[in-house]
CSV table of C-alpha atoms in Angstrom, one decimal:
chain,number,residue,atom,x,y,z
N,140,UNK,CA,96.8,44.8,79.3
N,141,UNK,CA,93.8,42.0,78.2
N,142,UNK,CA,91.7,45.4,78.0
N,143,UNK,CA,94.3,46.6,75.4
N,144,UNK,CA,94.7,43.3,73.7
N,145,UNK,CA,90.5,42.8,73.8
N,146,UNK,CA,90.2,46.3,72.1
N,147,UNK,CA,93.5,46.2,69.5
N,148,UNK,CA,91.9,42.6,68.6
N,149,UNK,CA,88.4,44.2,68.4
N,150,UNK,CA,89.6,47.2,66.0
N,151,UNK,CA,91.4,44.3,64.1
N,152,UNK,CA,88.0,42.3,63.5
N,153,UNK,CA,86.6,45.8,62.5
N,154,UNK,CA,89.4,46.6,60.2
N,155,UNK,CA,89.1,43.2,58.6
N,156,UNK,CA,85.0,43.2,58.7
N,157,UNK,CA,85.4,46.9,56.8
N,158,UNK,CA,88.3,45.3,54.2
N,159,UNK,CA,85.5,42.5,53.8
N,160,UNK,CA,82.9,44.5,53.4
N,161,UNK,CA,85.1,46.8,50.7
N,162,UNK,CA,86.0,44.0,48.8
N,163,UNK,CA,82.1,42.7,48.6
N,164,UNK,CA,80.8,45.9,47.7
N,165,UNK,CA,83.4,45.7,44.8
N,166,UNK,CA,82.4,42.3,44.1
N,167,UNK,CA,79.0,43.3,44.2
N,168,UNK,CA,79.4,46.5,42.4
N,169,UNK,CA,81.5,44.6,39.6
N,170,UNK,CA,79.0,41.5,39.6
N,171,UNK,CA,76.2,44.3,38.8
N,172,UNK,CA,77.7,46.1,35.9
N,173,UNK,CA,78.7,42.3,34.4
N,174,UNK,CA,75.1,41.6,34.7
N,175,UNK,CA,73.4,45.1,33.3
N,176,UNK,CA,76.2,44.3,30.6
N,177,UNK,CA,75.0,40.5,30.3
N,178,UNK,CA,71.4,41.4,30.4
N,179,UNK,CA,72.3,44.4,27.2
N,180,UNK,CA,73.6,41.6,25.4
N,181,UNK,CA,70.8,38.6,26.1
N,182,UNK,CA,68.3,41.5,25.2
N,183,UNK,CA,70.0,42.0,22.0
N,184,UNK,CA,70.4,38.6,21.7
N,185,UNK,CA,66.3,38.1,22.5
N,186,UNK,CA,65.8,40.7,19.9
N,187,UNK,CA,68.0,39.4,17.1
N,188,UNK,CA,66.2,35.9,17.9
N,189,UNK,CA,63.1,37.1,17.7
N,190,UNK,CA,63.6,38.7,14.8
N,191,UNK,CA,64.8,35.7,13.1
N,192,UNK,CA,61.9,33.9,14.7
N,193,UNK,CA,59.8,35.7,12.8
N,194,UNK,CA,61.5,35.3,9.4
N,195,UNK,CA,61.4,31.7,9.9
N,196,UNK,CA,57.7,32.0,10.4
N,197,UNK,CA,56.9,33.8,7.8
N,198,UNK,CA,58.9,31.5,5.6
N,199,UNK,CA,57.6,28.5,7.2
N,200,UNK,CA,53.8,30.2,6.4
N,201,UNK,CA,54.7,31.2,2.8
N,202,UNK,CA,55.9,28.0,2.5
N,203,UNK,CA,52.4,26.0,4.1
N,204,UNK,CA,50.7,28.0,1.6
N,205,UNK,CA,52.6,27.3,-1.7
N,206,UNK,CA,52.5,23.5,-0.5
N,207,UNK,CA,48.5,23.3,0.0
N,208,UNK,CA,48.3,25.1,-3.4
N,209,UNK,CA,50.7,22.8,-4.8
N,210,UNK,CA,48.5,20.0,-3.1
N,211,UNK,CA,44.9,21.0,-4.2
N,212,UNK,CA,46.5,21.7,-8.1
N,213,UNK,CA,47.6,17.9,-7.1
N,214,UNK,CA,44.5,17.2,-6.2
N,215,UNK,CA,42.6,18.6,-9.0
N,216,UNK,CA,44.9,17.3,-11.2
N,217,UNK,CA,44.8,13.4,-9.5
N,218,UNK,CA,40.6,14.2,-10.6
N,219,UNK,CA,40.8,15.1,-13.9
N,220,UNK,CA,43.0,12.5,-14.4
N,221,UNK,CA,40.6,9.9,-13.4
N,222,UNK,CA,37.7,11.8,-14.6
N,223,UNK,CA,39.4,10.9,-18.2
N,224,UNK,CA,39.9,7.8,-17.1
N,225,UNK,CA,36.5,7.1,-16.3
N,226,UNK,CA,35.1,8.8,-19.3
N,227,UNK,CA,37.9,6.6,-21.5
N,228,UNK,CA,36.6,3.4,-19.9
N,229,UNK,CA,32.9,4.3,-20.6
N,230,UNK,CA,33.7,5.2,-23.7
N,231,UNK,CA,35.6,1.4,-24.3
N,232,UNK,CA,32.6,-0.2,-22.6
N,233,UNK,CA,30.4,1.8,-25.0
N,234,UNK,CA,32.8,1.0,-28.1
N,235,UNK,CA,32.7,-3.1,-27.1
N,236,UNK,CA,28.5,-2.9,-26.5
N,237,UNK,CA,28.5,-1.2,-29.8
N,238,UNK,CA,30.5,-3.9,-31.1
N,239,UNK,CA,28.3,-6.9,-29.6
N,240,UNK,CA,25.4,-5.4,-31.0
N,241,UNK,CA,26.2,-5.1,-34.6
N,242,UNK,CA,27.4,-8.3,-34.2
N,243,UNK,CA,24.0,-10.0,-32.8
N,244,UNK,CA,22.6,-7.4,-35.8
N,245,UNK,CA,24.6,-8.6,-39.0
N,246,UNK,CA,24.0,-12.3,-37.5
N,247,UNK,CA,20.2,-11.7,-37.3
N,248,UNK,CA,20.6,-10.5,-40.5
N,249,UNK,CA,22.3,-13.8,-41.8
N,250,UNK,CA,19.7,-16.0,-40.1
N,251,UNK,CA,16.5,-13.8,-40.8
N,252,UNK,CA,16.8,-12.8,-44.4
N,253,UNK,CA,19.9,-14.6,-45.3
N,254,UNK,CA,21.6,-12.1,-47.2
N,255,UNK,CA,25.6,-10.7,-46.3
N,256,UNK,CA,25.2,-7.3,-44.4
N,257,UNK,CA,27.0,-5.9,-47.2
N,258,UNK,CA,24.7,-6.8,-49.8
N,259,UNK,CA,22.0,-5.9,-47.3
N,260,UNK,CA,23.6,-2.4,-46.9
N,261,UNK,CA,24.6,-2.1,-50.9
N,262,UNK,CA,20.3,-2.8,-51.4
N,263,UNK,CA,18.6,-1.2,-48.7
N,264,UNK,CA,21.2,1.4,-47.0
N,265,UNK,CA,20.7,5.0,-45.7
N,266,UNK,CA,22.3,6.0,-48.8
N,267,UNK,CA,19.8,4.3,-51.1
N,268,UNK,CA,16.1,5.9,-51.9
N,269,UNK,CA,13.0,4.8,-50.2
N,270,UNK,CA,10.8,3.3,-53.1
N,271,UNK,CA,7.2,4.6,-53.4
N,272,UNK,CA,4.8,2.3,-51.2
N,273,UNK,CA,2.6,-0.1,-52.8
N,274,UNK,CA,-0.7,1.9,-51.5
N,275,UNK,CA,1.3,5.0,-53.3
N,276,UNK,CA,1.8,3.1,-56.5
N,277,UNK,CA,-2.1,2.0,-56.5
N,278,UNK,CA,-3.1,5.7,-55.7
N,279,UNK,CA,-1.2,6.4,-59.3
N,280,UNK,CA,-2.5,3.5,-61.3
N,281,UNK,CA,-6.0,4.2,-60.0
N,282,UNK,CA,-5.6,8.1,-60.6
N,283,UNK,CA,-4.1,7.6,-63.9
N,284,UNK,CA,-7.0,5.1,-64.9
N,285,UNK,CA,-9.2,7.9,-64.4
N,286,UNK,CA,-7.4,10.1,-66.4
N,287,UNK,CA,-6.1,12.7,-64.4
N,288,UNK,CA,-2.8,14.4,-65.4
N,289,UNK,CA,-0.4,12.7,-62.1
N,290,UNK,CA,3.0,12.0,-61.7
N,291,UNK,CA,4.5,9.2,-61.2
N,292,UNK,CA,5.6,8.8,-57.3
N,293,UNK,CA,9.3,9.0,-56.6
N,294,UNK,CA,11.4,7.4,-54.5
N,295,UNK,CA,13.0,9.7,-51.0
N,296,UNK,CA,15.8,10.3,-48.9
N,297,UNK,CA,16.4,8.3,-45.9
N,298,UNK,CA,15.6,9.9,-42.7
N,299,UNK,CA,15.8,7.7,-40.0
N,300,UNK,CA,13.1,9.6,-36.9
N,301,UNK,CA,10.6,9.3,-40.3
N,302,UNK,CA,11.3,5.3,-41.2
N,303,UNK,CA,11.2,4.8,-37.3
N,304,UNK,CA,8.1,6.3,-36.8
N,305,UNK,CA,6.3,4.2,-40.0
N,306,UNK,CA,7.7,0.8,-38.6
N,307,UNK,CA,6.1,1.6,-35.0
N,308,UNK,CA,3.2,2.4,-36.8
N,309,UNK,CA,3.1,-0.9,-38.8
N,310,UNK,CA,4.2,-2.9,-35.3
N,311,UNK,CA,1.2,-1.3,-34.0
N,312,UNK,CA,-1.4,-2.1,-37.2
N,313,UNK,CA,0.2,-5.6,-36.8
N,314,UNK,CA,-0.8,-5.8,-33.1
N,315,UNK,CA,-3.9,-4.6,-33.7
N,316,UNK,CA,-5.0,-7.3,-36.1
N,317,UNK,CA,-3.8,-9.8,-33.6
N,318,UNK,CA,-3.5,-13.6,-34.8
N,319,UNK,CA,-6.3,-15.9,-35.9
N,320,UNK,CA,-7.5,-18.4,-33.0
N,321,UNK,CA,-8.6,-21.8,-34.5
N,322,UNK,CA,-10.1,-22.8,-31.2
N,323,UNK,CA,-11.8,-19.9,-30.4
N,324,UNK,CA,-15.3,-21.4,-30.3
N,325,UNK,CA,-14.5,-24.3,-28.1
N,326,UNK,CA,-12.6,-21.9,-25.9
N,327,UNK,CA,-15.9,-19.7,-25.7
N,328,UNK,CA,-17.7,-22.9,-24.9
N,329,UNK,CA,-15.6,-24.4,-22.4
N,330,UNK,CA,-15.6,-20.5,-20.3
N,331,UNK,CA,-19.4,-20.0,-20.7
N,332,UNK,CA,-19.4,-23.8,-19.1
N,333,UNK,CA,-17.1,-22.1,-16.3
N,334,UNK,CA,-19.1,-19.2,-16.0
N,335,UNK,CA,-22.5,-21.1,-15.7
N,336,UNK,CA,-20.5,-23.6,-12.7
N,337,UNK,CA,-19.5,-20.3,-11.0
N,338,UNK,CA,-22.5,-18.7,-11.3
N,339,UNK,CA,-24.3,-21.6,-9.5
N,340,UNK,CA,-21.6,-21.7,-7.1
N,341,UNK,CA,-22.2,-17.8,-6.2
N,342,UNK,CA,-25.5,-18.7,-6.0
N,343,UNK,CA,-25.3,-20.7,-3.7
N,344,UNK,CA,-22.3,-18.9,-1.7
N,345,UNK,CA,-25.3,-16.1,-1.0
N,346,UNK,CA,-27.8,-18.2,0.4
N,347,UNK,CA,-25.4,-20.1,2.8
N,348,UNK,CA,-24.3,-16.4,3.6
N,349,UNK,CA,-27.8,-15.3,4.2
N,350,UNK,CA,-28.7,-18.2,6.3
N,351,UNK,CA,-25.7,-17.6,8.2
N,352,UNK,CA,-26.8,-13.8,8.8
N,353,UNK,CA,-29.7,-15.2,10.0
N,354,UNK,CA,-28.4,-17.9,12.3
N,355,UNK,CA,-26.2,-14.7,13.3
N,356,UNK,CA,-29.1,-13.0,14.0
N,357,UNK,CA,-30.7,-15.9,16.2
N,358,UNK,CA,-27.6,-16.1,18.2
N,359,UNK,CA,-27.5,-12.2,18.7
N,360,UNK,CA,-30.8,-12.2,20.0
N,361,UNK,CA,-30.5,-15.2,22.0
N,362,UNK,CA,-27.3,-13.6,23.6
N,363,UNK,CA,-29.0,-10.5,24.4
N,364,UNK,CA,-32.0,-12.2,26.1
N,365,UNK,CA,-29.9,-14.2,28.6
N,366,UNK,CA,-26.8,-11.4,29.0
N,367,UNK,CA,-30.2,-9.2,30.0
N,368,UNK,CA,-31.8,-12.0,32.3
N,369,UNK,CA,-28.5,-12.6,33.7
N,370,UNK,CA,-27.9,-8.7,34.3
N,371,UNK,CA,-30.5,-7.6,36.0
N,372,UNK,CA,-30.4,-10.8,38.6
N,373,UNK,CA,-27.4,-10.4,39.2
N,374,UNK,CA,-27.8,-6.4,39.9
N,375,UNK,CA,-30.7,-7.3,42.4
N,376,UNK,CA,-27.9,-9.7,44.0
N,377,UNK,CA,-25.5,-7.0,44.0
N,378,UNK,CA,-26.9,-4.9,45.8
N,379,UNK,CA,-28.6,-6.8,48.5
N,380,UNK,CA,-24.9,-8.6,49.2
N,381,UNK,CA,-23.4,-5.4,49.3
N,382,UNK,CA,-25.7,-4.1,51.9
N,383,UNK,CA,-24.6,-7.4,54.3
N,384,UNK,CA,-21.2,-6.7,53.5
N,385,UNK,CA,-21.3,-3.2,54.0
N,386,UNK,CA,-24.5,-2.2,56.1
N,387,UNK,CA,-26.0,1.0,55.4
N,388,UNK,CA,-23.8,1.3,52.2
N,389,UNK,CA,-25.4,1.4,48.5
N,390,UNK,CA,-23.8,-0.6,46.0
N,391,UNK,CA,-25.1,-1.0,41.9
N,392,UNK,CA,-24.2,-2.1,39.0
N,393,UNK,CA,-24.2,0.2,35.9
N,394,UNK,CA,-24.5,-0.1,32.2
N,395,UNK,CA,-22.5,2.3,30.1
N,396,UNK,CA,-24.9,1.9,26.8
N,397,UNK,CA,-28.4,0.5,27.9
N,398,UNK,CA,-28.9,1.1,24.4
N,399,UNK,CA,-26.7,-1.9,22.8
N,400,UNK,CA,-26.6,-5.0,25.3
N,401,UNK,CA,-23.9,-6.9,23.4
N,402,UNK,CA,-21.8,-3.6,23.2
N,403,UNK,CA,-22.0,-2.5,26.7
N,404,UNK,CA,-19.8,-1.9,29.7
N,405,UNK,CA,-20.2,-2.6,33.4
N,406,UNK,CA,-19.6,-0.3,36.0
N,407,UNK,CA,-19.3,-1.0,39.5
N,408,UNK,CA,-20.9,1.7,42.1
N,409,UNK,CA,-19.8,1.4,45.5
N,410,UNK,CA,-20.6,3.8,48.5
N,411,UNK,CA,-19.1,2.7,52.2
N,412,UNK,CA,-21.6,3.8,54.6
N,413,UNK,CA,-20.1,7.5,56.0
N,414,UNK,CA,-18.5,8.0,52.5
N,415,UNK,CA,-19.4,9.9,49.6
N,416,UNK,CA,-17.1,8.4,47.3
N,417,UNK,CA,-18.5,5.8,44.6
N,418,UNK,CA,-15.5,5.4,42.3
N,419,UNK,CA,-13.4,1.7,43.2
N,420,UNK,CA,-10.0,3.3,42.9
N,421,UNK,CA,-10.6,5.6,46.2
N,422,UNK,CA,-11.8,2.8,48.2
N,423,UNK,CA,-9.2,1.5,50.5
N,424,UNK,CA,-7.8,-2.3,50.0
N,425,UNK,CA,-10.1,-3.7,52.2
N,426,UNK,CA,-12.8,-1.9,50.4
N,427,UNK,CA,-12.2,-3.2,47.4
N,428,UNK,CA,-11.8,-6.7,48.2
N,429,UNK,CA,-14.8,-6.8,49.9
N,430,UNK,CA,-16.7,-5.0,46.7
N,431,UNK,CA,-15.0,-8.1,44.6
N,432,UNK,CA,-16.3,-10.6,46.9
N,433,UNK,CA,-19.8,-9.2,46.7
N,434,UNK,CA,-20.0,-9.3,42.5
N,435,UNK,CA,-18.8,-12.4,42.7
N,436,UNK,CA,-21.6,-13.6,45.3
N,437,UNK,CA,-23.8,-11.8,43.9
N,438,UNK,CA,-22.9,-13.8,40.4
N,439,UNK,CA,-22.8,-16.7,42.3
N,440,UNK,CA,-26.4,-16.3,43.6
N,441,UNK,CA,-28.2,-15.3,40.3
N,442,UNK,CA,-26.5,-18.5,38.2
N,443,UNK,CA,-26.2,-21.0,41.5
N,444,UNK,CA,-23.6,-23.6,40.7
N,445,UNK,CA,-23.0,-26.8,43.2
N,446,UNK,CA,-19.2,-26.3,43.3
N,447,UNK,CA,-17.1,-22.9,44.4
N,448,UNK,CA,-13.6,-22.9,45.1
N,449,UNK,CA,-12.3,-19.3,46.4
N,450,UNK,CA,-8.2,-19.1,47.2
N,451,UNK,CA,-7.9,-16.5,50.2
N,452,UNK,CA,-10.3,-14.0,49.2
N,453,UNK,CA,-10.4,-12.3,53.1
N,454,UNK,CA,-7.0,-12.3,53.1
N,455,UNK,CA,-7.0,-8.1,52.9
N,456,UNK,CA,-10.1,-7.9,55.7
N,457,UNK,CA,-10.1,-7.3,59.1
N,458,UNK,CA,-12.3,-9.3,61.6
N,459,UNK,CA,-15.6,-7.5,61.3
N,460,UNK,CA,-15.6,-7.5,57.5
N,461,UNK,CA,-14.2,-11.1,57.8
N,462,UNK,CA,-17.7,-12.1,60.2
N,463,UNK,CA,-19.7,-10.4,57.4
N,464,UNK,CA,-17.9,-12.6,54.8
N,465,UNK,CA,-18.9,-15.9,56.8
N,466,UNK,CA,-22.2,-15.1,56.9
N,467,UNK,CA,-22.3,-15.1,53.0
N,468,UNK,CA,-20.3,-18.5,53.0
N,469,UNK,CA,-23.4,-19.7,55.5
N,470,UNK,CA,-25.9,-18.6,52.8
N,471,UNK,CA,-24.0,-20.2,49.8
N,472,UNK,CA,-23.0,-23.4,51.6
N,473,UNK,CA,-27.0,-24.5,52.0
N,474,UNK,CA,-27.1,-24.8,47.8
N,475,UNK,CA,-23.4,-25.7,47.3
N,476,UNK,CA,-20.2,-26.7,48.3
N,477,UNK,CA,-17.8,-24.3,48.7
N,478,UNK,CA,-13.7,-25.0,48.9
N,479,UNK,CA,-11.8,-22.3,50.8
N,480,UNK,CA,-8.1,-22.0,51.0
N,481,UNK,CA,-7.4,-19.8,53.8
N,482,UNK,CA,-5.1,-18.8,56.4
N,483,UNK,CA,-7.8,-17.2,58.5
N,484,UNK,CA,-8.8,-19.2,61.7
N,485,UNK,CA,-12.7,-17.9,61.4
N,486,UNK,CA,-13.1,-19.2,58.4
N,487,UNK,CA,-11.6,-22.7,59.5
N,488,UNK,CA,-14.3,-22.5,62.7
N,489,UNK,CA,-17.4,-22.6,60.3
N,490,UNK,CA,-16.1,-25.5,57.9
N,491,UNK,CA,-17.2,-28.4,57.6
N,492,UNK,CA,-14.1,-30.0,56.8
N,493,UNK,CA,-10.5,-29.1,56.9
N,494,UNK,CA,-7.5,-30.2,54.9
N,495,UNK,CA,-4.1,-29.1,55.4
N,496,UNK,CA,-0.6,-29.6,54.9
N,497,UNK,CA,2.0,-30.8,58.4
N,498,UNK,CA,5.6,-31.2,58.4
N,499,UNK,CA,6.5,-34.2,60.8
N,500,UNK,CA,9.6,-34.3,63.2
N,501,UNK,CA,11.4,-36.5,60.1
N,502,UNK,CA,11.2,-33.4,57.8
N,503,UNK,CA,8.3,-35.6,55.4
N,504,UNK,CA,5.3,-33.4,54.8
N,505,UNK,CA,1.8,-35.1,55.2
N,506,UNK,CA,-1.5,-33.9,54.3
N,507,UNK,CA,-3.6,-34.0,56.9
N,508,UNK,CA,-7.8,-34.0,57.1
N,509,UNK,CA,-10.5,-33.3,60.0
N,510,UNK,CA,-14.0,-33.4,60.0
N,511,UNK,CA,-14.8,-30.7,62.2
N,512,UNK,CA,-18.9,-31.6,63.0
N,513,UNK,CA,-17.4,-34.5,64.6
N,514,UNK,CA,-15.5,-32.3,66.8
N,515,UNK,CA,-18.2,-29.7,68.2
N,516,UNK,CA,-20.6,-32.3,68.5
């Protein structure tokens, strides 16, 4: 009996799980013909949309373009209109200059000639004839005198480019005739006076300038003789200091235009022993300093002078370089004093003196002196 009851309530599930599935597949098969039906319709809908879309565009385009059109005829419009605005204020500025200036005219007129402009016009306007010229009327008398058959010369029109032209011509006869100087003579006198002062002074302006082309001339020569003297000592010098700093090295000193001792350059020659090299920028630091050193030795020796003070120049040398150095400090000190600042504890074992600088335990520097003969004695 439960086997019975298991399988009528199985076939019941099934029966129910078929009616189920029945009525979905109806749903479903419903669902699908609402939505091929819905998606007819939202495509006609699409296509009505899109064709009214389009209309609205092209409206909307037709319409862009009659408005720009309607904006540059706007635009042209707005520029004419203040083109003849423009042109009407010139022409007002024109009309009121106009007007200033045949007002400054008729008063000229008034204050010059002292006639109305009226009168002035009624007598000598465009519309009245030019009278013959007075050198025209004396041409006639004097051609009539002589009996020849001439007529008498008659007034003509008024053109004004011709009556311009013969009162630029006069302005200019008038300039050329200039006006009469009274004091033309003392003027003369009083610039040949000025000329005769200058002249002197010129004079004399060239001789002070030749003596000084000849006391430029001294000096020149007195420069070259004791650049010259003072060159070639302190080449000799050179090069003997640079063989004791450098033994078995050549060291000289070059002049780039022998020709022109006020003119020339130096040059510096330097050879290491075991290096071909003569130019200063391959030498190494050391090198260099020590090349320094000897031109300045080598200075020192050719123009002696009782007092040296050198600030750390063996600072970039190494102890065998640094011995070499020494032994040039021994040579100078027996002609000189030398003052060395230096960190460098060979140097301090050959001087004479030292002076230096000690902080206490209080934090007070104190500068501090020994006399060192004292001590190796």
């Amino acid at each position: 009996r439960r086997a019975a009851n298991a399988e009528r309530e199985s076939r019941a599930r099934a029966a129910r799980a078929a009616a189920a599935r029945k009525r979905g597949a109806e749903v479903a098969e419903m669902v699908t013909e609402l939505g091929d039906t819905l998606a007819e319709r939202l495509d006609s809908v699409t296509a009505d949309a899109a064709t009214f879309r389009d209309r609205i565009v092209a409206a909307r385009d037709e319409t862009a373009t009659r408005l720009a059109a309607k904006r540059k005829d706007l635009g042209d419009a707005e520029s004419a209109v203040n083109k003849l605005a423009d042109s009407a204020h010139r022409d007002e500025v024109a009309r009121a200059q106009l007007e200033v200036k045949v007002q400054e005219l008729e008063q000229g007129v008034l204050e010059r000639l002292g006639i109305e402009p009226e009168a002035l016009l009624a007598e000598y306007g465009p519309e009245v004839e030019i009278p013959p010229s007075p050198l025209e009327i004396s041409e006639f008398e004097d051609a009539r005198e002589r009996g020849e058959d001439v007529t008498r010369p008659q007034g003509m029109p008024y053109v004004r480019s011709e009556q311009e032209a013969r009162r630029k011509r006069a302005e200019k006869d008038l300039a050329t005739l200039g006006k009469v100087n009274p004091l033309a003579l003392e003027e003369y006198a009083a610039l040949e006076e000025r000329h005769s002062f200058l002249a002197a002074q010129l004079d004399d302006v060239k001789k002070a300038r030749n003596d000084l082309e000849g006391v430029i001339d001294d000096v020149d020569s007195r420069i070259e003789q004791i650049f010259t003297e003072a060159y070639f000592d302190v080449e000799r010098e050179f090069e003997q200091v640079f063989q004791v700093l450098f033994p078995g090295g050549e060291g000289r000193l070059v002049l780039t235009d022998p020709d022109d001792m006020l003119a020339t350059g130096i040059d510096v020659e330097a050879r290491p022993p075991g290096k071909k090299v003569k130019r200063l920028s391959l030498l190494s630091g050391g090198e260099k300093s020590l090349t320094a050193v000897a031109m300045l030795v080598a200075i020192f020796k050719a123009r002696p002078s009782p007092f040296y003070v050198m600030d750390e120049v063996e600072a970039a040398l190494d102890d065998t370089n640094l011995r070499r150095l020494i032994s040039l400090f021994e040579q100078l000190r027996e002609t000189s004093q030398l003052v060395v600042i230096t960190h460098q504890k060979p140097t301090m074992d050959v001087a004479d003196v030292l002076y230096g600088v000690s902080m206490q335990g209080d934090g007070i520097s104190k500068v501090i002196s020994q006399r060192m003969t004292s001590l190796r004695s």
